[in-house]
Short mmCIF file of C-alpha atoms in Angstrom, two decimals:
data_model
loop_
_atom_site.label_atom_id
_atom_site.label_comp_id
_atom_site.label_asym_id
_atom_site.label_seq_id
_atom_site.Cartn_x
_atom_site.Cartn_y
_atom_site.Cartn_z
CA MET I 1 140.87 232.91 52.60
CA THR I 2 143.60 235.49 52.04
CA ILE I 3 143.16 236.62 55.61
CA TYR I 4 143.52 233.07 56.92
CA LEU I 5 146.70 232.64 54.91
CA LEU I 6 148.17 235.92 56.17
CA CYS I 7 147.38 234.86 59.73
CA PHE I 8 149.13 231.54 59.12
CA ALA I 9 152.10 233.46 57.69
CA LEU I 10 152.28 235.41 60.96
CA PHE I 11 152.32 232.09 62.84
CA LEU I 12 155.12 230.83 60.60
CA VAL I 13 157.17 233.96 61.29
CA GLY I 14 156.93 233.12 64.99
CA LEU I 15 157.90 229.51 64.30
CA TYR I 16 160.90 230.71 62.29
CA GLY I 17 162.01 232.78 65.28
CA VAL I 18 161.70 229.85 67.66
CA LEU I 19 163.65 227.55 65.37
CA THR I 20 166.52 229.78 64.29
CA LYS I 21 167.17 232.45 66.91
CA ARG I 22 169.85 231.90 69.52
CA ASP I 23 168.90 234.80 71.78
CA ILE I 24 166.51 233.64 74.51
CA VAL I 25 164.67 237.00 74.52
CA LYS I 26 163.93 236.61 70.82
CA ILE I 27 162.60 233.10 71.46
CA ILE I 28 160.20 234.43 74.12
CA LEU I 29 159.01 237.13 71.71
CA SER I 30 158.52 234.51 68.96
CA ILE I 31 156.33 232.42 71.26
CA GLY I 32 154.32 235.60 71.86
CA ILE I 33 153.91 236.10 68.09
CA MET I 34 152.63 232.53 67.71
CA GLY I 35 150.11 233.19 70.47
CA TYR I 36 148.90 236.37 68.75
CA ALA I 37 148.40 234.52 65.46
CA THR I 38 146.46 231.69 67.10
CA ASN I 39 144.12 234.01 69.01
CA LEU I 40 143.52 236.12 65.91
CA PHE I 41 142.74 233.06 63.80
CA LEU I 42 140.17 231.78 66.29
CA VAL I 43 138.37 235.12 66.25
CA PHE I 44 138.55 235.23 62.43
CA VAL I 45 136.74 231.90 62.22
CA GLY I 46 133.89 233.27 64.34
CA TYR I 47 133.34 236.48 62.38
CA LYS I 48 130.05 236.92 60.55
CA SER I 49 129.93 239.63 57.90
CA GLY I 50 127.47 242.40 58.60
CA ALA I 51 126.94 241.32 62.21
CA ILE I 52 127.40 243.33 65.38
CA TYR I 53 129.15 242.63 68.70
CA PRO I 54 127.35 240.06 70.93
CA ILE I 55 126.01 242.43 73.56
CA LEU I 56 122.32 243.16 74.04
CA SER I 57 121.19 246.63 75.01
CA GLU I 58 117.86 248.28 75.59
CA GLY I 59 116.09 249.72 72.58
CA LYS I 60 118.26 247.86 70.09
CA CYS I 61 116.41 245.67 67.65
CA ILE I 62 117.50 242.06 67.16
CA GLN I 63 120.35 241.92 64.67
CA PRO I 64 122.66 239.09 63.61
CA MET I 65 125.59 238.78 65.97
CA VAL I 66 129.12 237.45 65.60
CA ASP I 67 130.00 234.13 67.22
CA PRO I 68 130.54 234.74 70.95
CA LEU I 69 132.06 231.32 71.69
CA PRO I 70 135.59 231.86 70.24
CA GLN I 71 135.66 235.31 71.81
CA ALA I 72 134.92 233.86 75.25
CA LEU I 73 137.61 231.20 74.95
CA VAL I 74 140.21 233.58 73.50
CA LEU I 75 139.57 236.01 76.36
CA THR I 76 140.92 233.53 78.91
CA SER I 77 143.64 232.41 76.52
CA ILE I 78 145.07 235.95 76.41
CA VAL I 79 145.27 236.09 80.20
CA ILE I 80 147.00 232.70 80.35
CA GLU I 81 149.46 233.90 77.75
CA LEU I 82 150.47 236.70 80.11
CA GLY I 83 151.11 234.14 82.87
CA THR I 84 153.25 231.93 80.66
CA THR I 85 155.19 234.94 79.38
CA ALA I 86 155.94 235.94 82.97
CA LEU I 87 157.08 232.38 83.72
CA LEU I 88 159.40 232.34 80.70
CA VAL I 89 160.81 235.75 81.61
CA SER I 90 161.55 234.61 85.15
CA LEU I 91 163.32 231.51 83.81
CA ALA I 92 165.38 233.74 81.51
CA ILE I 93 166.30 235.99 84.44
CA LYS I 94 167.53 233.00 86.45
CA LEU I 95 169.52 231.73 83.46
CA PHE I 96 171.11 235.18 83.07
CA GLN I 97 172.06 235.26 86.75
CA LYS I 98 173.75 231.88 86.43
CA TYR I 99 175.42 232.09 83.04
CA SER I 100 175.56 235.89 82.34
CA THR I 101 174.37 235.37 78.78
CA PHE I 102 171.18 234.93 76.80
CA ASP I 103 172.81 232.80 74.10
CA ILE I 104 171.30 229.34 74.21
CA THR I 105 174.35 227.72 72.61
CA LYS I 106 176.45 228.84 75.58
CA ILE I 107 174.00 227.55 78.20
CA ARG I 108 175.15 223.96 78.41
CA ARG I 109 175.84 222.93 81.99
CA LEU I 110 172.24 222.45 83.03
CA SER I 111 173.06 220.11 85.88
CA GLY I 112 175.53 222.39 87.66
CA MET L 1 136.17 250.22 52.62
CA PRO L 2 135.30 246.56 53.33
CA ILE L 3 136.60 244.95 56.46
CA GLU L 4 138.76 242.46 54.58
CA THR L 5 140.90 245.27 53.19
CA TRP L 6 141.48 246.75 56.63
CA LEU L 7 142.33 243.36 58.09
CA THR L 8 144.73 242.55 55.25
CA PHE L 9 146.48 245.89 55.78
CA ILE L 10 146.78 245.32 59.54
CA LEU L 11 148.02 241.74 59.05
CA VAL L 12 150.72 242.76 56.57
CA PHE L 13 151.76 245.49 59.00
CA MET L 14 151.94 242.92 61.82
CA ILE L 15 154.01 240.48 59.76
CA LEU L 16 156.47 243.26 58.91
CA GLY L 17 156.63 244.32 62.56
CA SER L 18 157.34 240.82 63.78
CA ILE L 19 160.06 240.24 61.18
CA ILE L 20 161.67 243.54 62.22
CA SER L 21 161.46 242.63 65.89
CA LEU L 22 163.11 239.27 65.25
CA GLU L 23 165.90 240.59 63.05
CA ILE L 24 166.86 243.83 64.81
CA LYS L 25 169.93 243.75 67.05
CA ASP L 26 168.81 245.98 69.92
CA ILE L 27 166.63 244.28 72.54
CA LEU L 28 164.68 247.44 73.45
CA SER L 29 163.71 248.10 69.81
CA SER L 30 162.71 244.46 69.48
CA ILE L 31 160.38 244.64 72.50
CA ILE L 32 158.79 247.85 71.22
CA ALA L 33 158.24 246.30 67.78
CA ILE L 34 156.44 243.41 69.49
CA GLY L 35 154.26 246.01 71.21
CA VAL L 36 153.30 247.36 67.79
CA VAL L 37 152.29 243.86 66.70
CA GLY L 38 150.13 243.40 69.80
CA LEU L 39 148.41 246.71 69.26
CA GLY L 40 147.65 245.57 65.71
CA VAL L 41 145.99 242.49 67.21
CA SER L 42 143.93 244.73 69.49
CA LEU L 43 142.90 246.91 66.55
CA SER L 44 141.82 243.94 64.46
CA PHE L 45 139.75 242.66 67.41
CA LEU L 46 137.93 245.99 67.28
CA PHE L 47 137.28 245.52 63.56
CA LEU L 48 136.05 241.98 64.22
CA GLN L 49 133.34 243.24 66.63
CA ALA L 50 134.99 241.98 69.80
CA PRO L 51 135.31 244.96 72.16
CA ASP L 52 136.01 242.85 75.28
CA LEU L 53 138.90 241.14 73.56
CA ALA L 54 140.29 244.45 72.33
CA ILE L 55 140.38 245.86 75.87
CA VAL L 56 141.96 242.71 77.33
CA GLN L 57 144.54 242.57 74.55
CA PHE L 58 145.44 246.23 75.12
CA LEU L 59 145.97 245.58 78.85
CA PHE L 60 147.99 242.45 78.07
CA GLU L 61 150.17 244.51 75.75
CA ILE L 62 150.90 247.11 78.42
CA PHE L 63 151.67 244.50 81.08
CA ALA L 64 153.86 242.46 78.74
CA LEU L 65 155.78 245.60 77.72
CA ILE L 66 156.33 246.53 81.38
CA ILE L 67 157.45 242.99 82.33
CA LEU L 68 159.79 242.59 79.36
CA ILE L 69 161.39 246.02 79.66
CA ARG L 70 161.80 245.68 83.44
CA ALA L 71 163.37 242.26 83.03
CA PHE L 72 165.69 242.83 80.09
CA ILE L 73 166.54 246.52 79.93
CA LYS L 74 169.83 246.44 81.85
CA LYS L 75 170.98 243.04 80.65
CA ASP L 76 173.78 242.84 78.20
CA TYR L 77 172.68 241.46 74.86
CA HIS L 78 174.97 239.33 72.82
CA VAL L 79 175.76 239.84 69.14
CA GLU L 80 175.36 236.74 67.04
CA GLU L 81 178.49 236.04 65.06
CA PRO L 82 177.51 234.88 61.58
CA ARG L 83 178.73 231.36 60.92
CA ILE L 84 178.37 229.38 57.75
CA VAL L 85 176.61 226.43 59.40
CA ASN L 86 174.14 228.81 61.05
CA LYS L 87 173.33 230.48 57.74
CA ILE L 88 172.75 227.11 56.08
CA LEU L 89 170.42 226.07 58.89
CA ILE L 90 168.47 229.33 58.59
CA GLY L 91 168.13 228.77 54.84
CA ILE L 92 166.85 225.23 55.31
CA THR L 93 164.34 226.43 57.91
CA VAL L 94 163.03 229.20 55.67
CA ILE L 95 162.63 226.82 52.72
CA THR L 96 160.79 224.26 54.87
CA LEU L 97 158.45 226.90 56.29
CA CYS L 98 157.69 228.21 52.78
CA ALA L 99 156.87 224.64 51.70
CA VAL L 100 154.55 224.25 54.68
CA PHE L 101 152.86 227.53 53.76
CA LEU L 102 152.32 226.48 50.13
CA LEU L 103 151.00 223.07 51.14
CA SER L 104 148.58 224.59 53.62
CA ILE L 105 146.73 226.62 50.97
CA LYS L 106 144.63 223.56 50.09
CA LEU L 107 143.90 223.04 53.77
CA PHE L 108 142.54 226.52 54.32
CA GLU L 109 140.14 226.11 51.40
CA LEU L 110 138.35 223.43 53.43
CA LEU L 111 137.46 225.89 56.18
CA PRO L 112 134.21 227.86 56.00
CA PRO L 113 134.96 231.12 54.13
CA PHE L 114 135.62 234.32 56.04
CA GLY L 115 132.37 235.92 57.21
CA GLU L 116 130.20 232.79 57.23
CA PRO L 117 130.76 230.84 60.45
CA LEU L 118 128.93 227.63 61.32
CA MET L 119 127.52 228.89 64.66
CA LYS L 120 125.54 225.82 65.68
CA THR L 121 126.32 225.94 69.39
CA ALA L 122 126.63 229.68 69.52
CA GLN L 123 123.22 230.19 67.94
CA TYR L 124 121.70 228.27 70.86
CA TYR L 125 123.57 230.54 73.29
CA ILE L 126 122.37 233.67 71.50
CA ASP L 127 118.76 232.47 71.36
CA ASN L 128 118.49 231.27 74.96
CA GLY L 129 121.24 233.17 76.75
CA VAL L 130 119.14 235.95 78.19
CA GLU L 131 116.45 233.69 79.63
CA GLN L 132 118.88 231.14 81.04
CA THR L 133 121.62 233.35 82.46
CA GLY L 134 120.25 236.89 82.60
CA ALA L 135 123.45 238.39 81.19
CA ALA L 136 123.21 240.95 78.41
CA ASN L 137 126.79 240.30 77.33
CA PHE L 138 126.95 236.87 75.73
CA VAL L 139 130.71 236.60 76.12
CA SER L 140 130.47 236.90 79.90
CA ALA L 141 127.44 234.58 79.87
CA ILE L 142 129.54 231.90 78.18
CA ILE L 143 132.62 232.45 80.35
CA LEU L 144 130.84 232.48 83.68
CA ASP L 145 127.85 230.23 83.08
CA TYR L 146 127.92 227.84 80.13
CA ARG L 147 131.66 227.19 80.17
CA ALA L 148 132.35 227.86 83.84
CA TYR L 149 134.39 224.68 84.28
CA ASP L 150 136.68 225.70 81.43
CA THR L 151 137.21 229.02 83.14
CA LEU L 152 137.97 227.25 86.42
CA GLY L 153 140.63 225.15 84.71
CA GLU L 154 142.15 228.18 83.03
CA ILE L 155 142.30 230.05 86.32
CA THR L 156 144.08 227.01 87.77
CA ILE L 157 146.68 227.25 84.98
CA LEU L 158 147.09 230.97 85.63
CA PHE L 159 147.67 230.51 89.36
CA THR L 160 150.05 227.64 88.70
CA SER L 161 152.14 229.87 86.46
CA VAL L 162 152.11 232.64 89.07
CA LEU L 163 153.26 230.12 91.69
CA GLY L 164 155.99 229.02 89.28
CA VAL L 165 157.18 232.62 88.86
CA PHE L 166 157.36 233.15 92.61
CA THR L 167 159.14 229.84 93.17
CA ILE L 168 161.71 230.44 90.45
CA LEU L 169 162.48 233.98 91.52
CA ARG L 170 162.81 232.99 95.19
CA ILE L 171 165.44 230.28 94.77
CA LYS L 172 168.39 232.68 94.73
CA SER L 173 167.59 234.33 98.06
CA LYS L 174 167.27 230.96 99.84
CA VAL L 175 170.58 229.77 98.44
CA LYS L 176 172.19 233.02 99.60
CA LYS L 177 170.92 232.52 103.14
CA VAL L 178 172.22 228.95 103.26
CA THR L 179 175.66 229.89 101.95
CA ALA L 180 175.83 232.86 104.31
CA GLY L 181 175.03 230.54 107.22
CA ASP L 182 177.74 227.97 106.60
CA ASP L 183 180.64 229.35 104.63
CA ASP L 184 182.92 226.43 105.39
CA GLU L 185 181.07 224.25 102.99
CA ASN L 186 182.64 225.85 99.92
#
């Protein structure tokens, strides 16, 4: 319960950055923070206390295991997050080449 | 020490790191603070018995640090001039987010408590995974066998984003060639 709330607080810190920052680099980093919080929350939901990692090995007796389903889905989510971060960074580079600033209040002439 | 204490410590550390990275002026310090947050995520994956995720998160952290530093290190960063309207907006945002946080406490009580997951589907995978797929690692059994179509879709998203990066970064060179070819146009 406390851990869930702390994870949600981390998400809200990222949301605060997206909503209030004017620097485009800070906005990209805030989106990254929100992604961290979401992945972490999904793995929190699948944790079973006293259980071991979901890998079988020879000579190990059957023990309770943590939920492997959120881990499998979060694994691909992390990789996709890298792709979207690279896409955002390339957009920011193009914006800097055109406007010579990262301030989003000065980037106005989108059509030009 | 119980695992909840460790995770609480790491989460508080991560919240502090992300606030620092958002509020600090220097871009390089900000990127490095984000790296600290990501390594905290990797460490808590280790505590949560997910070694695959910890390794992938560590690699993601290194790649993201390289990409961000390579992209932004020589760029000039602007200094935000404090304006009264901006401060008021920040105050309103903080108050709204605090209200959302307080209202969500009731919502999180509805979830199953930490350490007792439902595991209805996953119990089937754990019971029958070895006979049906032959993989000793259940995470890879789910990614590559039970949920293979999900993985296919996610790989499609990944390649689309890579194509987007290449397309966006190539536009400048094409425009240069065109303008170099016919200068009379401008």
